[in-house]
PDB file of C-alpha atoms in Angstrom:
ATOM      1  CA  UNK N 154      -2.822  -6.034 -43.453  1.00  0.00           C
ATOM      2  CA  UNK N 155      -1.486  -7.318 -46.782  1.00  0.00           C
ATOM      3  CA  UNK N 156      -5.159  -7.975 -48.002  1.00  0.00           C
ATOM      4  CA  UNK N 157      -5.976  -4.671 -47.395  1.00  0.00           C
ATOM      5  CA  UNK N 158      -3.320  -2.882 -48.843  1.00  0.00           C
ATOM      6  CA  UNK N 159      -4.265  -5.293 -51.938  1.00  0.00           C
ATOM      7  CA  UNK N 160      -7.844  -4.435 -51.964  1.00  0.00           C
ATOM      8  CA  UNK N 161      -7.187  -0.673 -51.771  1.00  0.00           C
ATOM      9  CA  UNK N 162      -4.402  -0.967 -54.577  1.00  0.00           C
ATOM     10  CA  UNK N 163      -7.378  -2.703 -56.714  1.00  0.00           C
ATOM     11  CA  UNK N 164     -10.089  -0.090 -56.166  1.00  0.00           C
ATOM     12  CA  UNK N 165      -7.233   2.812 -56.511  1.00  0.00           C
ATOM     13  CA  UNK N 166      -6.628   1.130 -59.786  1.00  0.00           C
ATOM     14  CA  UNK N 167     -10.417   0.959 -60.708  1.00  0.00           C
ATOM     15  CA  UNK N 168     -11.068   4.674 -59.815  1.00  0.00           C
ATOM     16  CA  UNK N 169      -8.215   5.767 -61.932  1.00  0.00           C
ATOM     17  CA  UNK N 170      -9.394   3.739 -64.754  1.00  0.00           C
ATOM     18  CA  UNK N 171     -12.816   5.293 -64.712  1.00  0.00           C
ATOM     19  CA  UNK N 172     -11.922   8.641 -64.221  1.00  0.00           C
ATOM     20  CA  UNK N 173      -9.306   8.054 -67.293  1.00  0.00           C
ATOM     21  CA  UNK N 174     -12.330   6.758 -69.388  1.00  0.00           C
ATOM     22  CA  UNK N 175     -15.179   9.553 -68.347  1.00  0.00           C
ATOM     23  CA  UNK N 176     -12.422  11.801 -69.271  1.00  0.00           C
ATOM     24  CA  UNK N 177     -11.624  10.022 -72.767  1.00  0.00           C
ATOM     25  CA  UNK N 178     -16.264   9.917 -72.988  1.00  0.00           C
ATOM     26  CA  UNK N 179     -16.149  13.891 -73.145  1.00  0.00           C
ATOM     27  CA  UNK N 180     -13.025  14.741 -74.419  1.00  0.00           C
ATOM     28  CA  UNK N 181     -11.963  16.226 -78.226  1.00  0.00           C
ATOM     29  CA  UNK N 182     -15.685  17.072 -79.066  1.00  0.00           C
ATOM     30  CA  UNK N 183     -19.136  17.586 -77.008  1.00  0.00           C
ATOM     31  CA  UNK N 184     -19.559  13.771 -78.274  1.00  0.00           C
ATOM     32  CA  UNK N 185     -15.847  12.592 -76.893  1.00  0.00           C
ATOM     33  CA  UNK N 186     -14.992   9.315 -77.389  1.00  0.00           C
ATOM     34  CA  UNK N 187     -17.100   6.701 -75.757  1.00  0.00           C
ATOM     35  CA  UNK N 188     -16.161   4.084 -77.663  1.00  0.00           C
ATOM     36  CA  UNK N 189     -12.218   4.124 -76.580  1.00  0.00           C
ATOM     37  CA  UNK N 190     -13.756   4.558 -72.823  1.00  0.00           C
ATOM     38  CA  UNK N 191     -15.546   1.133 -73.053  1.00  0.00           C
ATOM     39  CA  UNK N 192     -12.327  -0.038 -73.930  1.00  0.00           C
ATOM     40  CA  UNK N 193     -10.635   1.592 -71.447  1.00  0.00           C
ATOM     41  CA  UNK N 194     -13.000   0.194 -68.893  1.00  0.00           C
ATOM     42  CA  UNK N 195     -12.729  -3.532 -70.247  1.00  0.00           C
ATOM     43  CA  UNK N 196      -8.763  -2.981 -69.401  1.00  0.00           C
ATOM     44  CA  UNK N 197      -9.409  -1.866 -66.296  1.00  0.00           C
ATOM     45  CA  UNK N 198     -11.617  -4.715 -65.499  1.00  0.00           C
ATOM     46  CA  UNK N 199      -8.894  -7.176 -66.631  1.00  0.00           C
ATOM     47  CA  UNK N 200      -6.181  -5.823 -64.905  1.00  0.00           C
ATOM     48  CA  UNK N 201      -8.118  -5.379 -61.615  1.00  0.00           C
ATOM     49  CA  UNK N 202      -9.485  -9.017 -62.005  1.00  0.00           C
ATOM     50  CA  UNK N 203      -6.411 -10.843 -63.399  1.00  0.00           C
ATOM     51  CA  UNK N 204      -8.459 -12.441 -65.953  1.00  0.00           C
ATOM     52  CA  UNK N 205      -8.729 -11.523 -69.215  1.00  0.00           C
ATOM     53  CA  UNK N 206     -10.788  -8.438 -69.736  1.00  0.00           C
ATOM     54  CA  UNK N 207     -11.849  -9.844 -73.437  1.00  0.00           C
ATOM     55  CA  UNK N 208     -12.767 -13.616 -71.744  1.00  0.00           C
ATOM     56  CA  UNK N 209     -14.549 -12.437 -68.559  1.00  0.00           C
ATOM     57  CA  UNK N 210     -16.480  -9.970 -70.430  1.00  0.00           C
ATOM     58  CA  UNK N 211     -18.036 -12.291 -72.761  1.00  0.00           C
ATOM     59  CA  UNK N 212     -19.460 -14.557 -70.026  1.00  0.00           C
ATOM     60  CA  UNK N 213     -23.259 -14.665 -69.843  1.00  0.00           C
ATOM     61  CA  UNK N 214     -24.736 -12.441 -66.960  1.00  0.00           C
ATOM     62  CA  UNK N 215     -25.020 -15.282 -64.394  1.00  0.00           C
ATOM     63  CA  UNK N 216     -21.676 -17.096 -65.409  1.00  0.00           C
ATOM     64  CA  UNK N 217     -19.721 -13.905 -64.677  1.00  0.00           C
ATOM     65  CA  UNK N 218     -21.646 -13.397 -61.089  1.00  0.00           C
ATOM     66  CA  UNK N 219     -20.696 -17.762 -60.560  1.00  0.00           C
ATOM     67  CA  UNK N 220     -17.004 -16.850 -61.893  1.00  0.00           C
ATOM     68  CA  UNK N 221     -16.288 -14.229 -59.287  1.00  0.00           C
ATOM     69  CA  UNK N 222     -17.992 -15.246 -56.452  1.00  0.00           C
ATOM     70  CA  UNK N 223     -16.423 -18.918 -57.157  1.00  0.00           C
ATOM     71  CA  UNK N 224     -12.807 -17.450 -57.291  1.00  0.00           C
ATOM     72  CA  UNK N 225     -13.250 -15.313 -54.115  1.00  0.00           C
ATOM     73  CA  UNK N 226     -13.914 -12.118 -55.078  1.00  0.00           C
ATOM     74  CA  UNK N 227     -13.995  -9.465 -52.551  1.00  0.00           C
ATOM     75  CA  UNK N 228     -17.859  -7.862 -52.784  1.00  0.00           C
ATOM     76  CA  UNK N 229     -15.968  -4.686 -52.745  1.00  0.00           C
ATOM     77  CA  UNK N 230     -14.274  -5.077 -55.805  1.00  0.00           C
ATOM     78  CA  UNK N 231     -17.282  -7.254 -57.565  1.00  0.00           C
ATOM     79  CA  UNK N 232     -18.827  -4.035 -56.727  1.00  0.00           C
ATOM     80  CA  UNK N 233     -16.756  -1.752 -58.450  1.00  0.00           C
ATOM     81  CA  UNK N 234     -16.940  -4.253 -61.591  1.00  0.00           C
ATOM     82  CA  UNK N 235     -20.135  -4.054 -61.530  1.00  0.00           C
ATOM     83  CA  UNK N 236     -20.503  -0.365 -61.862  1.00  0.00           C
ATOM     84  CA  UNK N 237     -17.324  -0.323 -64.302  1.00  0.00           C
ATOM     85  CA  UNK N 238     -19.692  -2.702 -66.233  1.00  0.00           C
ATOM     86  CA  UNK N 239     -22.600  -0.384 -65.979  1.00  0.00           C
ATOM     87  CA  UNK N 240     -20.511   2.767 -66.754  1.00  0.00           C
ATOM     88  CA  UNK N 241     -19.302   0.548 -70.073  1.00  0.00           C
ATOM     89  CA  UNK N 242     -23.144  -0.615 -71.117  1.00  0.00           C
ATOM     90  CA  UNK N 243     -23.398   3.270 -71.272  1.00  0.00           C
ATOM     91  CA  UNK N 244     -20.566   4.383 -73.461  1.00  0.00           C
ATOM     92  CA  UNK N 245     -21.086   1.374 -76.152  1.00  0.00           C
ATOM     93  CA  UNK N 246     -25.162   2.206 -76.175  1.00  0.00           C
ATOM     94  CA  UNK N 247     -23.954   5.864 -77.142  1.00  0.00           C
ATOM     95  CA  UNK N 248     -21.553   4.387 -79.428  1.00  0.00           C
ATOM     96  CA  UNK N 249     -23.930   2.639 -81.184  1.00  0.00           C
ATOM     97  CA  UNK N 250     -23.570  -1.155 -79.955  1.00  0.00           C
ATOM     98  CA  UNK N 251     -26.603  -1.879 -78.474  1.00  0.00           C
ATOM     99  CA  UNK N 252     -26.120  -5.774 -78.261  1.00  0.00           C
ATOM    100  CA  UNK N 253     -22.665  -4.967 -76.500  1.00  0.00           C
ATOM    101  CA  UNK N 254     -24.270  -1.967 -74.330  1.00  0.00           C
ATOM    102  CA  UNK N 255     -27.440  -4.680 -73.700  1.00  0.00           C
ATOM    103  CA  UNK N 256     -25.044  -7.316 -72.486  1.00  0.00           C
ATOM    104  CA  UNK N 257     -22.902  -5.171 -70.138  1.00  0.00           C
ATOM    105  CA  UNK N 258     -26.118  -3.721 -68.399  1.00  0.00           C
ATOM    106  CA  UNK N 259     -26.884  -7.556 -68.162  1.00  0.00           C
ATOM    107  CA  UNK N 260     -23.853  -8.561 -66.437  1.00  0.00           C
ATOM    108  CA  UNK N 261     -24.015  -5.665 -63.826  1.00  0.00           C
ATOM    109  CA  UNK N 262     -27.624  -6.222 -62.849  1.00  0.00           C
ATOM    110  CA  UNK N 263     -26.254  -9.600 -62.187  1.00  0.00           C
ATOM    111  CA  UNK N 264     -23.425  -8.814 -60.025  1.00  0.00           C
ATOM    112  CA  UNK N 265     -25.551  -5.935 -57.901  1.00  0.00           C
ATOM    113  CA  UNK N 266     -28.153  -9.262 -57.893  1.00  0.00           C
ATOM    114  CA  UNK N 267     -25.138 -11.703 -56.506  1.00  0.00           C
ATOM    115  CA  UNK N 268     -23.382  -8.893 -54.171  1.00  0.00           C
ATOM    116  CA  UNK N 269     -26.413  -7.055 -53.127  1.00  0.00           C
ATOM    117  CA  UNK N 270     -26.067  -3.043 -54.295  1.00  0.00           C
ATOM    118  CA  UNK N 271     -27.688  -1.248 -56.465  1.00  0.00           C
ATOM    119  CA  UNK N 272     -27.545   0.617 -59.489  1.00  0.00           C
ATOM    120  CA  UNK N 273     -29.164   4.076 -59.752  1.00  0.00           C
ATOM    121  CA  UNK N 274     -30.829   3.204 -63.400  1.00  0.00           C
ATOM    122  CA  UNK N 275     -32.439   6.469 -63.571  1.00  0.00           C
ATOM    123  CA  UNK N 276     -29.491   8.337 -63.255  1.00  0.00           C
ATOM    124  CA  UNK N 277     -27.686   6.080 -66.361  1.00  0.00           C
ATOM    125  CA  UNK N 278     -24.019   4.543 -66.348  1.00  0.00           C
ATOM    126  CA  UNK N 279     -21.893   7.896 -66.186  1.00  0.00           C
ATOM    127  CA  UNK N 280     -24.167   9.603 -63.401  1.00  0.00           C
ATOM    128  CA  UNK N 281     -24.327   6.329 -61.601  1.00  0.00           C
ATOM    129  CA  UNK N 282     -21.237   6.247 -61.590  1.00  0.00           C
ATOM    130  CA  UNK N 283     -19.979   9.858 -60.525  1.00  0.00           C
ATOM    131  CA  UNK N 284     -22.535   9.701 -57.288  1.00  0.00           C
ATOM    132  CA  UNK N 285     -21.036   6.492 -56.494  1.00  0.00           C
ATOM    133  CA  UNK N 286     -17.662   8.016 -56.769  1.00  0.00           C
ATOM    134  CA  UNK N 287     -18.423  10.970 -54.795  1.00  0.00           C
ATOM    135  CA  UNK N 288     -20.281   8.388 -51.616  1.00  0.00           C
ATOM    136  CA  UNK N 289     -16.959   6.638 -51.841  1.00  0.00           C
ATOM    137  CA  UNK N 290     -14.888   9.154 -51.729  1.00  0.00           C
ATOM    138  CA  UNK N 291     -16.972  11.013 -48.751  1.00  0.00           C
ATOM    139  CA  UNK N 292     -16.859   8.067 -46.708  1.00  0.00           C
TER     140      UNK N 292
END
């Protein structure tokens, strides 16, 4: 019972965090911000993960899939990483960090590799994301 109030405090956290950064991706102008919503997002993966956003982040794809999995991660949550992670690869490609953005993208297709899910490439990070959202949300 206290796992799963834990787990559903984690994703609560995670959905709030995204929906804070999508929001912070289109505010002020037509272009919003998406540089402040990747950083948003790296927060939100370091506060969900209790490791540091900044140190987990810069792990090579198949280090940060062998980091979580080692330390227990529930797939659940891995999965929501890894679609925070996609989410982030798009708002630093359309802030003009392709290495970063390249990276990110790197690190999710890992974790959807190690947790088996998948990422709806065609639809890009933010669509992704909000279909994702809405599945989760319906169920």
């Amino acid at each position: 019972m206290f796992q799963q109030d834990y787990l559903m405090k984690l994703i609560m956290q995670f959905i709030q965090g995204i929906q804070r950064s999508m929001e912070r991706a289109s505010s002020e102008n037509d272009e919003g911000d998406p540089e402040s919503a990747a950083d948003l997002l790296e927060a939100t993966i370091g506060v969900a993960t209790e490791i540091d956003g900044g140190v987990l982040l810069s792990l090579s794809p198949d280090s940060i899939a062998s980091v979580l999995q080692v330390s227990g991660t529930d797939p659940g949550v891995a999965e929501y990483i890894g679609r925070t992670m996609f989410l982030e690869s798009d708002y630093l490609a359309r802030a003009g960090r392709a290495e970063d953005a390249q990276l990110r993208l790197d690190q999710a297709r890992a974790l959807a590799d190690a947790y088996g899910f998948e990422l709806s490439e065609s639809l890009g990070g933010e669509g992704s994301m909000r279909q994702f959202l809405q599945q989760e949300q319906a169920e």
